[in-house]
Coordinates of C-alpha atoms and ligand atoms in Angstrom, one line a residue:
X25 CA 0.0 0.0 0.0
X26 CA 1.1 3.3 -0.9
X27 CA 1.8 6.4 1.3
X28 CA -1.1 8.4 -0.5
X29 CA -3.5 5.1 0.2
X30 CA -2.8 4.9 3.7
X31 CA -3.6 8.7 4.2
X32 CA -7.1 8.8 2.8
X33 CA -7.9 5.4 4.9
X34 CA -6.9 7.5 8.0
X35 CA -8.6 10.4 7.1
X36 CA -12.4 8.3 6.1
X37 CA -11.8 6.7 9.8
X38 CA -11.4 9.3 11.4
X39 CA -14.4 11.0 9.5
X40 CA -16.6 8.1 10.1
X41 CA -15.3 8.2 14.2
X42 CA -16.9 11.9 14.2
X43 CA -20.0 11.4 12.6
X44 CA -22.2 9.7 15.5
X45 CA -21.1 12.6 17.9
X46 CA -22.4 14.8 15.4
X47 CA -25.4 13.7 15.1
X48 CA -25.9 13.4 18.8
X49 CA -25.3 17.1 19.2
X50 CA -28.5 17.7 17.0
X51 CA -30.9 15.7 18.5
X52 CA -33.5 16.8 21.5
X53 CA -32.3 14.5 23.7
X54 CA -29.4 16.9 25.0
X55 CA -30.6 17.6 28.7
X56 CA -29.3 21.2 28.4
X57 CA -31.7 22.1 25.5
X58 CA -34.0 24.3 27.1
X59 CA -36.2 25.1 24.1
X60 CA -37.5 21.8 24.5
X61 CA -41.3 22.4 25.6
X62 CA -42.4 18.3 27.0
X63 CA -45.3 18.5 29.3
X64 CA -43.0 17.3 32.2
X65 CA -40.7 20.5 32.2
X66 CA -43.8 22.9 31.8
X67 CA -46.4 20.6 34.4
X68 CA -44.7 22.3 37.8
X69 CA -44.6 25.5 36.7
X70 CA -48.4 25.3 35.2
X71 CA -49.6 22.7 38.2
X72 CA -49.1 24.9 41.6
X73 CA -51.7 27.5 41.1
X74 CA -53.9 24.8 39.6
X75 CA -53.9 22.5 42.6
X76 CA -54.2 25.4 45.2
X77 CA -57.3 26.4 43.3
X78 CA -58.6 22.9 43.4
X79 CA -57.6 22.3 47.1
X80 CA -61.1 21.3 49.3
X81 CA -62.5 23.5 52.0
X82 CA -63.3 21.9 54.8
X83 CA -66.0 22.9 57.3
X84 CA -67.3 21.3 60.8
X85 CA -70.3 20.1 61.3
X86 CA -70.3 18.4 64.6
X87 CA -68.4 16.7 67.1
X88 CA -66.8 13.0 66.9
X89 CA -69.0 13.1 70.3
X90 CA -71.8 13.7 69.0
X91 CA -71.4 11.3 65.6
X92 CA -71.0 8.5 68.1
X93 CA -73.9 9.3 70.4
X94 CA -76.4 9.8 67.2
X95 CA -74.9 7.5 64.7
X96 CA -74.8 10.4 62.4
X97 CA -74.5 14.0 61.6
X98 CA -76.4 16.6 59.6
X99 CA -75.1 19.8 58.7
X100 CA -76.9 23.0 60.2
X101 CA -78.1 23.2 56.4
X102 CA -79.4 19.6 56.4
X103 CA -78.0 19.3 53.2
X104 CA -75.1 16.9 54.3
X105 CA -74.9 13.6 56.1
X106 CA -71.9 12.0 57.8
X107 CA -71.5 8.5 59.2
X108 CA -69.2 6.0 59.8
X109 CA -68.5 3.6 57.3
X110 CA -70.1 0.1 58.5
X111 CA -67.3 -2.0 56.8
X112 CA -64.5 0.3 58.5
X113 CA -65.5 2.6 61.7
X114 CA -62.0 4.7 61.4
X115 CA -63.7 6.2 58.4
X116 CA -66.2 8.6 57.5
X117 CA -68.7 9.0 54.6
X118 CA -70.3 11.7 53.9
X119 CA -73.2 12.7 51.6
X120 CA -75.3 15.1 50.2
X121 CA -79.2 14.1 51.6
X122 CA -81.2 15.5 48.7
X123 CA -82.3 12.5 47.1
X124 CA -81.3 11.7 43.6
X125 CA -85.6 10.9 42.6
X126 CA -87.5 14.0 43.2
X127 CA -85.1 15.8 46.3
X128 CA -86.6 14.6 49.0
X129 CA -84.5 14.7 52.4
X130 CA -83.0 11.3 53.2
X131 CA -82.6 10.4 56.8
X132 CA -80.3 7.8 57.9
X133 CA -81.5 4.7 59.7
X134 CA -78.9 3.2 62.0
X135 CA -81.2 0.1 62.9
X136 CA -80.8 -0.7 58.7
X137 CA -77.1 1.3 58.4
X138 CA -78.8 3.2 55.1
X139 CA -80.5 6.3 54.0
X140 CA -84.1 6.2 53.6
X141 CA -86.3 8.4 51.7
X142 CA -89.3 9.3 53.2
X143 CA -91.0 10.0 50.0
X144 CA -91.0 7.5 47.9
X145 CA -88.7 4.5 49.8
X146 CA -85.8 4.6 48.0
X147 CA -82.8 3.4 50.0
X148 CA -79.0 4.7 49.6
X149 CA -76.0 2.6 51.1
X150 CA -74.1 4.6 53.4
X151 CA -71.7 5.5 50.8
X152 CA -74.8 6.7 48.7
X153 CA -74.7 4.4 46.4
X154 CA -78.3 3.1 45.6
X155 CA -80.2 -0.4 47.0
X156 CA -83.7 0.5 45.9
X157 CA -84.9 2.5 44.0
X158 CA -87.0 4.7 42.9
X159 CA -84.0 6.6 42.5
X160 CA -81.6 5.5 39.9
X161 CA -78.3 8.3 40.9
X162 CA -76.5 7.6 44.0
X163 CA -76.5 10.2 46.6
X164 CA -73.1 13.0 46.0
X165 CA -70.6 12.0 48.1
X166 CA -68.0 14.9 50.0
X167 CA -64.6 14.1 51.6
X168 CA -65.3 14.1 55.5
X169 CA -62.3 13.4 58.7
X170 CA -61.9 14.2 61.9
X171 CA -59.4 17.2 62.9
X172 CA -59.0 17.2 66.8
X173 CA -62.7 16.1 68.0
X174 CA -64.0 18.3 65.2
X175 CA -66.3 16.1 62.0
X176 CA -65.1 18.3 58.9
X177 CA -66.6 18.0 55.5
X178 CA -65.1 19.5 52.1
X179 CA -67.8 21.4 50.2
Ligands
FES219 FE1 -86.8 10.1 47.2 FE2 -88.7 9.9 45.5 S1 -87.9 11.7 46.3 S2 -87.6 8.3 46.5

């Protein structure tokens, strides 16, 4: 092989050894590309105000006392329920008491553990979902716990 050979063999390997680097350097995977707009870099920035905004009120309606004596609590409004769940006492479910047929008030019966409505019979689990009808929509549900011996609902 001649000198003049050998050179240009060099010089197309060490072309060919650049070329992947180079390519590299133009793609939007670099980490320091900043114009890059993906929905993870923008989310934080675009999520904060978002999920203040959405964060629940909550309000008391009664004491833990009180749930416990009764077997329930009704807001001064009578528009929301609270009771412990029967499959879990630590927790609380709370709903709204307009029923879903015609807005009748339901009234919790602690002999059956449901909501009754006095209208028309329907009946509402304790979570509100529905086990007779006439109502076909279970009963709105609010996140309800207990701060200090305070029964607070989100509405
Ligand atoms: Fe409740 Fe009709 S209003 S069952």
């Amino acid at each position: 092989m001649d000198r003049r050979k050998l050179l240009s063999w060099f010089g197309l390997g060490w072309l060919a050894s650049l070329l992947p680097s180079s390519l590299l350097g133009c793609s939007d995977s670099n980490p320091s590309n900043t114009s890059s707009s993906s929905p993870a870099s923008d989310s934080p920035a675009k999520s904060a105000p978002e999920s203040v905004a959405a964060a629940p009120s909550f309000k008391s309606i009664g004491t833990v006392a009180q749930l416990d004596k009764d077997g329930s609590l009704v807001s001064s409004d009578k528009k929301i329920a609270v009771v412990r769940d029967p499959k879990d006492k630590t927790k609380l479910l709370a709903v709204n008491t307009a029923c879903t047929h015609k807005g009748c008030t339901v009234l919790w019966k602690s002999d059956k553990k449901q909501y009754v409505c006095p209208c028309h019979d329907a009946e509402f689990a304790a979570n509100g979902s529905v086990i007779a009808g006439p109502a076909k929509t279970p009963l709105p549900t609010y996140a309800a716990k207990i701060e200090k011996d305070q029964v607070v609902v989100s509405a």
